[in-house]
Coordinates of C-alpha atoms in Angstrom, one line a residue:
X52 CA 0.0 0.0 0.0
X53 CA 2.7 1.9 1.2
X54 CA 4.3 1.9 -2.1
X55 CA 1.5 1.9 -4.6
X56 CA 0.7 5.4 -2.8
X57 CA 4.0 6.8 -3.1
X58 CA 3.8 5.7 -6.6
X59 CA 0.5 7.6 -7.5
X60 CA 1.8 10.8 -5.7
X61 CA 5.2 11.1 -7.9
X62 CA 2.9 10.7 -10.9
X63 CA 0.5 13.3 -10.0
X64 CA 3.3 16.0 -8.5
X65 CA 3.6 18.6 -10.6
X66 CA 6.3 19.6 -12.3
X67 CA 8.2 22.2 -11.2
X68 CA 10.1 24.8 -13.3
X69 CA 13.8 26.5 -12.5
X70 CA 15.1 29.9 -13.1
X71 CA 16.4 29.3 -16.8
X72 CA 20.2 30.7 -17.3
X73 CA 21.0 31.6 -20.5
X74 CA 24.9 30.2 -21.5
X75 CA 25.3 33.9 -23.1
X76 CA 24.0 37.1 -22.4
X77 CA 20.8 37.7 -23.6
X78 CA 19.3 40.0 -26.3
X79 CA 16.5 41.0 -27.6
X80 CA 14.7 44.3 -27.7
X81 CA 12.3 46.5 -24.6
X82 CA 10.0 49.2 -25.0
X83 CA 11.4 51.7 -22.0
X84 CA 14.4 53.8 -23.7
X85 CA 11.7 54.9 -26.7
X86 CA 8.5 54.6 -25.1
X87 CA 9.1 55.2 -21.4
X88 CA 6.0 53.9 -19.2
X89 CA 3.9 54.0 -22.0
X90 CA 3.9 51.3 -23.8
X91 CA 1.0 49.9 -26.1
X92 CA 0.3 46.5 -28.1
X93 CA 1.0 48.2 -31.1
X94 CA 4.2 49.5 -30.1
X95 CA 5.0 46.3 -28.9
X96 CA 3.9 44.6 -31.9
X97 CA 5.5 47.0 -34.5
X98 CA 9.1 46.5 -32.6
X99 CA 9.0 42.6 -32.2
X100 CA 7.7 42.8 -36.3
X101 CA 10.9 45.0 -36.7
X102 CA 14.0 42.6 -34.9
X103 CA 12.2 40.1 -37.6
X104 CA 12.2 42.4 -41.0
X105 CA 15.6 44.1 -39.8
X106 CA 17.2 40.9 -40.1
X107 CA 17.9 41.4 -36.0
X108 CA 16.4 38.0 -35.1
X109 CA 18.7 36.2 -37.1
X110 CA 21.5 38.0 -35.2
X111 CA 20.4 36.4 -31.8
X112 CA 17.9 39.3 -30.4
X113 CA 15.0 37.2 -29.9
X114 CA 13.3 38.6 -26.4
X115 CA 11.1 40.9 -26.7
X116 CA 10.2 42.8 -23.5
X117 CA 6.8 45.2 -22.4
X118 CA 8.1 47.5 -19.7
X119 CA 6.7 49.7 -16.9
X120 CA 3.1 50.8 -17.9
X121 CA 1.3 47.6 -18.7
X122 CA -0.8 47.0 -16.0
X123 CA -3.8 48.4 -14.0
X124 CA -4.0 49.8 -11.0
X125 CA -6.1 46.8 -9.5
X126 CA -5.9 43.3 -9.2
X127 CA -8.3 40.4 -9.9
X128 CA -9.9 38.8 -8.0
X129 CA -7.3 35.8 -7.2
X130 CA -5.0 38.7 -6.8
X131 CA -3.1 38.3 -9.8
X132 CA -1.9 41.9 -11.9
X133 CA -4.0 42.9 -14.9
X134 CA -3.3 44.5 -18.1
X135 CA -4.4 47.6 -19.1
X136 CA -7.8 46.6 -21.4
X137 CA -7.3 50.1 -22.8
X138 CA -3.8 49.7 -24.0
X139 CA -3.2 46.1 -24.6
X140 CA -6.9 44.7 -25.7
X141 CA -6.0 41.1 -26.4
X142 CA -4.6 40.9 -23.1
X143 CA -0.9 39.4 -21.6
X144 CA -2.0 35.7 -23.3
X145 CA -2.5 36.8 -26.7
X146 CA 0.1 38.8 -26.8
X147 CA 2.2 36.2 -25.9
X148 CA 1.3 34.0 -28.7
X149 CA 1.9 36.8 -30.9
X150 CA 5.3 37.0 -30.2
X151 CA 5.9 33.2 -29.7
X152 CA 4.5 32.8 -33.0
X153 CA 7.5 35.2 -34.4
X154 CA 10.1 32.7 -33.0
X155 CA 10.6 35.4 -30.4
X156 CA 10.8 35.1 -26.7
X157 CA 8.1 37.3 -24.5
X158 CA 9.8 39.7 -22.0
X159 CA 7.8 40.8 -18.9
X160 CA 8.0 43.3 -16.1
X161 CA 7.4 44.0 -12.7
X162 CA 9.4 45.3 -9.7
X163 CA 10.0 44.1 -5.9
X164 CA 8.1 47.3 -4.3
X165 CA 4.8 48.5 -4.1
X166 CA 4.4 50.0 -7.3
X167 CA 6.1 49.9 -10.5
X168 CA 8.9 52.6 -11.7
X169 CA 7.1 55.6 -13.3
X170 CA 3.6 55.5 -11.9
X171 CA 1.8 56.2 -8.2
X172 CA -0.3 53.5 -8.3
X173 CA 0.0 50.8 -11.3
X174 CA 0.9 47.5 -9.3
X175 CA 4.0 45.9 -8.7
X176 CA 5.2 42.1 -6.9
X177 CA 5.9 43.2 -3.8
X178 CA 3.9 40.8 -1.5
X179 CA 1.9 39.4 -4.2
X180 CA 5.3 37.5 -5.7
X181 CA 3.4 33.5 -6.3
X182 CA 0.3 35.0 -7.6
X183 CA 2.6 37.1 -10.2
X184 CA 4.5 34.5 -11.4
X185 CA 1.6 32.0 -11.6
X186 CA 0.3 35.2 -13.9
X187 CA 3.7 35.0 -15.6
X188 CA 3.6 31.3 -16.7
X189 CA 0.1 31.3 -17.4
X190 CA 0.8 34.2 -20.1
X191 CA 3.7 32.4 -21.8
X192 CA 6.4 34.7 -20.2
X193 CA 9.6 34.2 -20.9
X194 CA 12.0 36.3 -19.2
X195 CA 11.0 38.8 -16.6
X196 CA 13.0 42.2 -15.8
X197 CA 12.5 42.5 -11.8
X198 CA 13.0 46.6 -10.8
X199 CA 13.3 48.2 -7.8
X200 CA 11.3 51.2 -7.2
X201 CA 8.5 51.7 -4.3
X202 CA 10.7 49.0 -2.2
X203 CA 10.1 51.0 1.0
X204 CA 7.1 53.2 0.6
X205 CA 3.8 53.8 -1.4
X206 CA 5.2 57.8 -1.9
X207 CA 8.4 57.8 -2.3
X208 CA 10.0 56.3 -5.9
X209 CA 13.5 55.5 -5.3
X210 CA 14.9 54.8 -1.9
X211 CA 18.4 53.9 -2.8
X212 CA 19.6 54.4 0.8
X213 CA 18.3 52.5 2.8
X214 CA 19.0 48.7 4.0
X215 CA 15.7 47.2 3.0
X216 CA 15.6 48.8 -0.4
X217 CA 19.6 47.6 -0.7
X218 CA 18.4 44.1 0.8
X219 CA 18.4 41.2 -2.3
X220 CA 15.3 39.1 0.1
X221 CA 12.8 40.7 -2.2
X222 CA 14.3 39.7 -5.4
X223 CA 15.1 36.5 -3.8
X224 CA 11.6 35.8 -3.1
X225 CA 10.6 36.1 -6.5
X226 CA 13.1 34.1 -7.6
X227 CA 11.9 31.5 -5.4
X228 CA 8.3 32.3 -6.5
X229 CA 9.1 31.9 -10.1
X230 CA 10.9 28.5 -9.6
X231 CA 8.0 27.1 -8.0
X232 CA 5.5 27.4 -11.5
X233 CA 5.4 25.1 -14.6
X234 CA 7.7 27.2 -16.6
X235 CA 11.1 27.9 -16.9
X236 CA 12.0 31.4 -17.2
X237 CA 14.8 33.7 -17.3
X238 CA 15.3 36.4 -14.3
X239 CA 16.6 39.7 -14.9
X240 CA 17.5 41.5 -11.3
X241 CA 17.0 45.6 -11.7
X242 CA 18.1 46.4 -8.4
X243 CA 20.7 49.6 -9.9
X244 CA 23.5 48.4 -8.5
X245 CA 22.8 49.5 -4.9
X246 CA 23.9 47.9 -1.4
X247 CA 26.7 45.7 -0.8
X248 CA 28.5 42.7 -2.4
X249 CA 25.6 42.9 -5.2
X250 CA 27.8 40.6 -7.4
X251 CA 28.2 37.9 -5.1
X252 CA 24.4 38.0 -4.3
X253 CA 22.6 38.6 -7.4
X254 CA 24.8 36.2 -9.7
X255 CA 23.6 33.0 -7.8
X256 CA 19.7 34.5 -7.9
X257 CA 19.5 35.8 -11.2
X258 CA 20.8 35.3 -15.2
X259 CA 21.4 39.0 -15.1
X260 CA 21.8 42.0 -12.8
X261 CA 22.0 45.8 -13.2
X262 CA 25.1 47.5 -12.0
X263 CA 24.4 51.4 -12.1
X264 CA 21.1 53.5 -12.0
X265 CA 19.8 54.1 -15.7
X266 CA 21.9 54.9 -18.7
X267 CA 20.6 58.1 -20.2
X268 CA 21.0 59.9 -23.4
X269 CA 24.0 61.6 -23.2
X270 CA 28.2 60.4 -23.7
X271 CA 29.1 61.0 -20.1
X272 CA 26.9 58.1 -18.9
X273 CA 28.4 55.7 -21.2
X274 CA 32.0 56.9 -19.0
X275 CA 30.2 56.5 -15.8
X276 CA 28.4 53.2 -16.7
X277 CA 32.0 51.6 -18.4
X278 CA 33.4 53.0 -14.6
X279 CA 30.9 51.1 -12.5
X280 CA 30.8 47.4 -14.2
X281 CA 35.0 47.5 -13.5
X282 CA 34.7 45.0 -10.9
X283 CA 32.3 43.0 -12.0
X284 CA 34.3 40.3 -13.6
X285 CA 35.1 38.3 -10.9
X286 CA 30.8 37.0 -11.0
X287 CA 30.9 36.9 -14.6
X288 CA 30.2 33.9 -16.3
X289 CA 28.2 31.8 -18.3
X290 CA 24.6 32.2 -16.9
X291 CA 25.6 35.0 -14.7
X292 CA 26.2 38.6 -16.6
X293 CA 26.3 41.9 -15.6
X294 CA 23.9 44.3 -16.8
X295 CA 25.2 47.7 -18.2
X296 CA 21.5 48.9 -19.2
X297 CA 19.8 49.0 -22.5
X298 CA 21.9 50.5 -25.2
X299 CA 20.6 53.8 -26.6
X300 CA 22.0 53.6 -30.0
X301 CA 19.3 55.0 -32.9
X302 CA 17.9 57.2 -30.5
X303 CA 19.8 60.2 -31.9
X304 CA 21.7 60.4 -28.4
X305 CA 25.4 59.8 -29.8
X306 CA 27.4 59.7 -33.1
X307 CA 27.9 56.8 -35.3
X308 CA 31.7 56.3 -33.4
X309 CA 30.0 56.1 -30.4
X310 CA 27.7 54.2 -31.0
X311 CA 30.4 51.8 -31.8
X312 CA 32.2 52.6 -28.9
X313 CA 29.1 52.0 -26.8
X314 CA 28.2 48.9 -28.4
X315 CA 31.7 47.7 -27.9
X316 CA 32.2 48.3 -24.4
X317 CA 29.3 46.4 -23.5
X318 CA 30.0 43.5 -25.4
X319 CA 33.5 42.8 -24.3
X320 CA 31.8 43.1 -20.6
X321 CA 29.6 40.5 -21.4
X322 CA 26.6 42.9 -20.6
X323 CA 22.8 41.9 -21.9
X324 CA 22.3 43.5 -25.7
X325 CA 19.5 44.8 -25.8
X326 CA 18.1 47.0 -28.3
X327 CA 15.6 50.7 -27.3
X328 CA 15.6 52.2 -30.1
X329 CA 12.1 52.2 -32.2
X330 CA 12.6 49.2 -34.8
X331 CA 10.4 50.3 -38.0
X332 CA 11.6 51.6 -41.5
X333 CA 12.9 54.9 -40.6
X334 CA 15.5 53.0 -37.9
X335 CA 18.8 54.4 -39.3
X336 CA 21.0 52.7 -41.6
X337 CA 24.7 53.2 -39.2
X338 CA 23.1 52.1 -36.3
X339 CA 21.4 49.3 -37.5
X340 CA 24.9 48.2 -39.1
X341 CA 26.6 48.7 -35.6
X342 CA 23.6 46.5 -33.9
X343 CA 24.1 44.1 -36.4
X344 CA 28.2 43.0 -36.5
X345 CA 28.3 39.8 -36.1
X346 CA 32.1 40.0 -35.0
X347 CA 31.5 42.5 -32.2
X348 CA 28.0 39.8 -31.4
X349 CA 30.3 37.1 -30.5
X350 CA 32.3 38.9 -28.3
X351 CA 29.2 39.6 -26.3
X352 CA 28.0 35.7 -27.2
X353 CA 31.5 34.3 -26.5
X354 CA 30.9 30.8 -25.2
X355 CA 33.6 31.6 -21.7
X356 CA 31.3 33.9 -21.2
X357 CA 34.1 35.8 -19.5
X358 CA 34.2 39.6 -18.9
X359 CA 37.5 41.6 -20.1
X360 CA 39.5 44.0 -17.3
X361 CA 40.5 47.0 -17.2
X362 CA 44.1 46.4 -17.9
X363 CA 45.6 50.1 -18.4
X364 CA 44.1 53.7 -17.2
X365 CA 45.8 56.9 -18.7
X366 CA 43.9 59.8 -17.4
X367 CA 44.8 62.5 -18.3
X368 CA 46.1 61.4 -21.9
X369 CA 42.0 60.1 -21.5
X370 CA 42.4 56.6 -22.6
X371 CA 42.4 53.2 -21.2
X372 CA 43.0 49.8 -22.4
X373 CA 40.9 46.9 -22.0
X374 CA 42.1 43.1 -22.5
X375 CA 39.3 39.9 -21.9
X376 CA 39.6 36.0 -22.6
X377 CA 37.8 34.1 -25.7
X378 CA 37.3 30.8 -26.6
X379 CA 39.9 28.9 -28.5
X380 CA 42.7 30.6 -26.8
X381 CA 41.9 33.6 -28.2
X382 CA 41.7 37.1 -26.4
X383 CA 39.8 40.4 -27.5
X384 CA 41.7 44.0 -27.1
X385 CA 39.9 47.5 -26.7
X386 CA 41.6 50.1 -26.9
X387 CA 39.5 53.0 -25.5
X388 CA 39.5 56.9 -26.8
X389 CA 37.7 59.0 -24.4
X390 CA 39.0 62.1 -25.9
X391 CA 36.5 64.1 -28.7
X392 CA 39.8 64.4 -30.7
X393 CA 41.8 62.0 -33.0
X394 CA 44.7 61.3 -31.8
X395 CA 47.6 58.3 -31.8
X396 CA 48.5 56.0 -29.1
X397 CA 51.2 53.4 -28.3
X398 CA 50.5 49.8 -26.8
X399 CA 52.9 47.6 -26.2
X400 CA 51.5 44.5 -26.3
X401 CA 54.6 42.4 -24.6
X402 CA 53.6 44.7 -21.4
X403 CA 50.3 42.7 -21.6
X404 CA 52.5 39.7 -21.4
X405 CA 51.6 39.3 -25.5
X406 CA 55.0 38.5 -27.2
X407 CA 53.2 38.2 -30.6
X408 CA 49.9 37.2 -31.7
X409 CA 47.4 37.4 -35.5
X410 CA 45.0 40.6 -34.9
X411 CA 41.8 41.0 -36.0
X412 CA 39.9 44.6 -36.6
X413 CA 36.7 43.3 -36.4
X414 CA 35.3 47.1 -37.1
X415 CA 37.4 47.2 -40.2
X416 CA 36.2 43.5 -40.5
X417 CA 40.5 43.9 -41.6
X418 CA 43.0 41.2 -40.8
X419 CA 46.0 42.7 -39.5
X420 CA 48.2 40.2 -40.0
X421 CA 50.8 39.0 -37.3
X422 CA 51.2 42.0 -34.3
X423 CA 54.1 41.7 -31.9
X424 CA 56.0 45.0 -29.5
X425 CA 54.3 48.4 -29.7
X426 CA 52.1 49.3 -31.8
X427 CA 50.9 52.7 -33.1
X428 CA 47.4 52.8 -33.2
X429 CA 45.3 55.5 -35.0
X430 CA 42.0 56.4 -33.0
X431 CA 39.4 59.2 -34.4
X432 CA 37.4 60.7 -31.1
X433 CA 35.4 58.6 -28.8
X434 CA 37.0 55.5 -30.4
X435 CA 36.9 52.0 -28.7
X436 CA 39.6 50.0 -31.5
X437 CA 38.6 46.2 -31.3
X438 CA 41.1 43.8 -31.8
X439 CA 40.5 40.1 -31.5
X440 CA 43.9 38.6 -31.3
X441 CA 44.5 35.0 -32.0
X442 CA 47.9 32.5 -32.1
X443 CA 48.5 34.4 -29.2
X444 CA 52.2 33.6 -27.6
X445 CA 53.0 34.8 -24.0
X446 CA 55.9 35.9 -21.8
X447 CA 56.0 37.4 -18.6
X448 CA 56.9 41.1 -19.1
X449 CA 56.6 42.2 -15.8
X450 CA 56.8 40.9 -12.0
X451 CA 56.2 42.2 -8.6
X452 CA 59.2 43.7 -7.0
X453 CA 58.2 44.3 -3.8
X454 CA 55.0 45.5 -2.1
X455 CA 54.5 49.0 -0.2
X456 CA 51.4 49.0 2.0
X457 CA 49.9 52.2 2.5
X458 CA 49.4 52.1 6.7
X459 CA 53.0 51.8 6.9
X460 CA 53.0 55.0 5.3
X461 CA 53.3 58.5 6.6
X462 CA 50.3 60.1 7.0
X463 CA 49.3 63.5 6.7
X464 CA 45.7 65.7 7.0
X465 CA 42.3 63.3 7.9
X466 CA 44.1 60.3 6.2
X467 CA 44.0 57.5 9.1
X468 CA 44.2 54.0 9.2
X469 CA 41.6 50.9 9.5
X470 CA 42.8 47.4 10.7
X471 CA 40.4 45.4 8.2
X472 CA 39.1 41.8 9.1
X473 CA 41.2 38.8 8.2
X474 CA 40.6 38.6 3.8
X475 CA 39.6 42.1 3.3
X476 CA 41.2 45.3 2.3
X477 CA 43.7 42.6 0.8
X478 CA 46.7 41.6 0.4
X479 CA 47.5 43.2 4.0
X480 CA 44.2 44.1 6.0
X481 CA 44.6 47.3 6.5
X482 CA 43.9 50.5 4.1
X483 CA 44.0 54.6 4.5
X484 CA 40.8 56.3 4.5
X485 CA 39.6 59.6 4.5
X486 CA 42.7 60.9 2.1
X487 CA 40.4 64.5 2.1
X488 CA 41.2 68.1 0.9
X489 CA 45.1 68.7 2.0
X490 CA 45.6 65.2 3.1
X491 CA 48.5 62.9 2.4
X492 CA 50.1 59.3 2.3
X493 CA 53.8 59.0 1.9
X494 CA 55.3 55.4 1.2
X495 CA 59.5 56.6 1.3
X496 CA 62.6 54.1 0.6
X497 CA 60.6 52.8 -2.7
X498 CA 63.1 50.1 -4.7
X499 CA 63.3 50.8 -8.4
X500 CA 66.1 49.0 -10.5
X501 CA 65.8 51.8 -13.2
X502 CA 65.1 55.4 -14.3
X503 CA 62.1 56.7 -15.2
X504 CA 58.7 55.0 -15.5
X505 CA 57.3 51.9 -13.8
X506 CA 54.3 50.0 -14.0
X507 CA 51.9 50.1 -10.9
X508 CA 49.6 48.1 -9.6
X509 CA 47.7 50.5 -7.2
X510 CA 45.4 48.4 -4.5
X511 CA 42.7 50.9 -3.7
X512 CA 38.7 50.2 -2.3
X513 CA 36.8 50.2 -5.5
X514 CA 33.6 50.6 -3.6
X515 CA 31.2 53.5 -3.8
X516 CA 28.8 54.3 -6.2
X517 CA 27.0 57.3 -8.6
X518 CA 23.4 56.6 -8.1
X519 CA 22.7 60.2 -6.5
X520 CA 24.8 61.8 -9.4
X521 CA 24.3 59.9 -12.1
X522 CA 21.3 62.0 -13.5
X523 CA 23.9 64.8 -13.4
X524 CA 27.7 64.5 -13.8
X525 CA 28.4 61.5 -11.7
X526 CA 31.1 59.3 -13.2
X527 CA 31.7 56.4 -10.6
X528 CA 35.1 57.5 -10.5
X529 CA 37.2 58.9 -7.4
X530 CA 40.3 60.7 -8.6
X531 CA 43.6 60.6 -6.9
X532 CA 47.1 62.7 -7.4
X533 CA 50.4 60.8 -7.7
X534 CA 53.9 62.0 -7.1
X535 CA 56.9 60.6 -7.3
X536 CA 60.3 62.1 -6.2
X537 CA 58.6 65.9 -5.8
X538 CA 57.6 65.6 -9.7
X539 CA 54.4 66.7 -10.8
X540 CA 51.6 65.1 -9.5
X541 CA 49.3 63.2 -11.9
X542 CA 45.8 62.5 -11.0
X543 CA 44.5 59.2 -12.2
X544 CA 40.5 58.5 -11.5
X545 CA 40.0 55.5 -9.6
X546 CA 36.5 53.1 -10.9
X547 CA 34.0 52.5 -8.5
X548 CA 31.9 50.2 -7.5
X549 CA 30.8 46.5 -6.6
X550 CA 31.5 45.3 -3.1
X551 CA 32.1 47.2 0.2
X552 CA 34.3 49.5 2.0
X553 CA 37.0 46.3 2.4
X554 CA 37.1 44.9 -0.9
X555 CA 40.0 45.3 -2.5
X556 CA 40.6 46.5 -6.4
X557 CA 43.6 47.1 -8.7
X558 CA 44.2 49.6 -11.2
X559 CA 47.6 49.8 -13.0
X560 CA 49.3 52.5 -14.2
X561 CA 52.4 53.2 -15.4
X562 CA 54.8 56.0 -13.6
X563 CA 57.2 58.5 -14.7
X564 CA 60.0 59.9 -12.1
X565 CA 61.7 56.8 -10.6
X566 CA 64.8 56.6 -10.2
X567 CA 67.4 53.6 -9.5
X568 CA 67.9 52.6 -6.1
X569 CA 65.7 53.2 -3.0
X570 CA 65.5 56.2 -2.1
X571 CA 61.9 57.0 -4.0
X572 CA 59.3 58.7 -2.4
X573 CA 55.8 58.6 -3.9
X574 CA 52.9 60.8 -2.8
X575 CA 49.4 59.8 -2.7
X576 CA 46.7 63.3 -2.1
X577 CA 43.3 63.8 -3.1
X578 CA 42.4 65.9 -5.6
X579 CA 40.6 70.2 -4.8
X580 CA 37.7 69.8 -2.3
X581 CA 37.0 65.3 -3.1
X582 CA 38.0 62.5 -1.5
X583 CA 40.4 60.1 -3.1
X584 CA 39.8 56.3 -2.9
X585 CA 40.6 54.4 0.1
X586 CA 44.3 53.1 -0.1
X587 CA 45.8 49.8 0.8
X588 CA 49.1 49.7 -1.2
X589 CA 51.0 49.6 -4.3
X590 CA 52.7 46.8 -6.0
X591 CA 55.8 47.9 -7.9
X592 CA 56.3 45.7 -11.6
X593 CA 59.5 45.7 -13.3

């Protein structure tokens, strides 16, 4: 008996779904960056028509995603949300169908607060999270985009402060909600980037996660965006991406180069592609051709799924360069112009450890032939040069000499020292804070075995974040002087973002002003009326 009843209760158990992870990051198109919170079945139809007649489904942009504005402001009555009769007539379910019957995937939307983004009173998950994603799989959903506004408060919009709104239980809960239905669905956190160790959380809950506030329509957040996703690579892999926002490219917000750029930079970080500007016949012709290279697509769709660093930062020259992993051994190169002006550059690729390697333009769609030493690259304003490099051979350019923690420093102004826990503010679990206006750290009897410059690997706390600023002229940077020897100082600005006020990142520069022997002094001060990063050391490279 025993059995025959455990028998008849497996049959009739249903089936229950999981949180689908997609291998690469996913693309598609949403309604927000055109449309706003007012979005309509015939916008949405006309755009899902478009990734089909612009030849963008065949690229891999296959989910197509109704944001804020869809709903009512009341629920039924098994407490499930409702779409607006007025704006979508055939309902969540038919519109479903429509898109599945595209060969498209059907994005939806909801947030972990009260109310959704954009309105005072159209419905959101908060407390209602199984009844929504029952909703979800009954309509056929695909993915759903998760946001973040109301978390605290039926009157207040964003609350980006405080610990419940920075808390990931509420996006936890829906994850939990949508693995209990009969459909498998992809889950796309929105939670801006806000809180602590956000990586580390919202990589193991969902298949992607935003890492700033909103991009808007202007250069300067594509700076502060490309600023805030530096850290990010250490959660970054297949089924686990960080989201730089939707790209804004055919919305008459940048130029055809930076468009480029912009589409480049968030490929080779592995972020989400996906497309907000309106897909009919008046889309224009260079931005549909930068959506649609298929070379700078497999970047993004790259099978390691792995995010490229931040391998060089030249400041004030205003240029950086970037260097990620591919599959088959290969490695992609970006060499970023921030600059409005043309201008030339040197990289020396054997400082990369690269002795010599076959490079690939893959905006020229040029081969390059066989690259080795510096090269002199050519780059027009706002460039990002993509090189995929291939038959790569390696040699260890560079090794650590000897490290110079910054608490053994001398310390001058508000800079003071923390004793971190054991693991944190690593390699030596201590760091300088509060290097303010007039403040200083001194690290004397510095070893260099030659004149001139070195490379430096600067430890700082990459923690901290623009979501206040970023409407205005926020750029997720903290900028810090250098001297060395009583030389000019430099200022360098230090990326932001990701963990918490003990988590350790490194940016490396190179320095001009050593000289041999060790007697070198090198100066670390903030810049006019900011603070500069947290310090833990520097690692010197020869």
């Amino acid at each position: 008996m025993t059995t025959t009843l455990l028998l008849l209760a497996s049959a009739i158990a249903p089936v229950l779904a999981t949180l689908a992870r997609s291998p690469t990051p996913p693309m598609g198109w949403n309604s927000y960056n055109a449309y706003s919170c007012s979005p309509h079945e015939d916008i949405v139809k006309l755009n899902a028509q478009g990734l089909i007649d612009l030849g963008l489904k065949d690229l891999g942009y296959d989910i197509v995603t109704t944001d804020c504005g869809w709903p009512t402001s009341e629920r039924d009555s098994q407490q499930r949300m409702q779409w607006n009769a007025t704006l979508f007539p055939s309902g969540g379910k038919a519109l479903g169908d429509f898109i599945h019957s595209l060969g498209l995937k059907f994005g939806l939307y909801s947030g972990a607060g009260y109310y959704q983004c954009g309105s005072t009173n159209l419905t959101a998950s908060l407390g209602y999270e199984d009844e929504d994603a029952e909703a979800f799989a009954e309509w056929g959903g695909d993915t759903l985009k998760y946001d973040n506004c109301y978390a605290t408060s039926r009157t207040t919009m964003v609350d980006s402060t405080s610990t419940e709104a920075q808390s990931p239980a509420r996006f936890e809960k829906m994850a939990a909600s949508l693995n209990a239905t009969d459909r498998d669905m992809q889950y796309f956190i929105c939670q801006w980037g806000i809180g602590q160790d956000v990586g580390d959380w919202a990589s193991k809950t969902g298949n992607t996660w935003r890492m700033s506030n909103d991009i808007y329509n202007a250069w300067r957040s594509i700076w502060r965006i490309t600023n805030e996703v530096f850290p990010y690579y250490r959660w970054t892999q297949p089924g686990a991406f960080p989201d730089m926002d939707m790209l804004i490219i055919g919305l008459d917000a940048l130029s055809e180069e930076e468009e480029r750029f912009h589409f480049g930079m968030w490929a080779i970080n592995k972020s989400p592609l996906i497309i907000g500007g309106i897909l009919n016949g008046s889309f224009q012709n260079a931005s549909l051709a930068t959506l649609s290279n298929q070379e700078v697509i497999s970047i993004d769709q790259d099978a390691l799924g792995k995010q490229a660093q931040l391998m060089r930062r030249y400041t004030e020259e205003e240029w950086d360069i970037w260097l990620g992993e591919l599959s088959d051994s290969r490695r992609v190169l970006g060499i970023a112009n921030w600059r409005n002006q043309s201008r030339r550059v040197e990289v020396d690729l054997s400082s990369l450890n690269i002795s010599s390697a076959n490079a690939r333009d893959v905006w020229a769609l040029e081969d390059l032939g066989a690259v080795s030493g510096s090269q002199d690259v050519c780059l027009v304003g706002h460039e990002l040069k993509l090189w995929v490099l291939s038959n790569i051979t390696t040699k260890e350019a560079y090794t650590s000499s000897r490290y110079y923690a910054a608490a053994n420093g001398t310390l001058a102004g508000t800079a003071s020292i923390t004793t971190c826990a054991a693991g944190e503010c690593a390699p030596v679990a201590k760091k300088v804070g509060d290097i303010g206006p007039g403040a200083t750290v001194t690290i004397s009897s510095v070893s260099s075995r030659s004149n001139g410059k070195n490379l430096v690997g600067v430890d700082f706390i990459n923690y901290d974040y623009a979501f206040e600023t970023a409407w205005d002229w926020g750029s997720n940077t903290r900028n810090m002087t250098i001297a060395v020897n009583g030389g000019t100082p430099k200022r360098w600005a230090f990326p932001i973002s990701g963990g918490d006020w003990y988590e350790t990142g490194r940016l490396m520069i190179d320095i001009d002003g050593f000289q041999a022997g060790d007697e070198n002094q090198v100066v670390f001060r903030s810049m006019d009326a900011s603070f500069a990063p947290d310090l833990v050391g520097f690692d010197m490279f020869e």
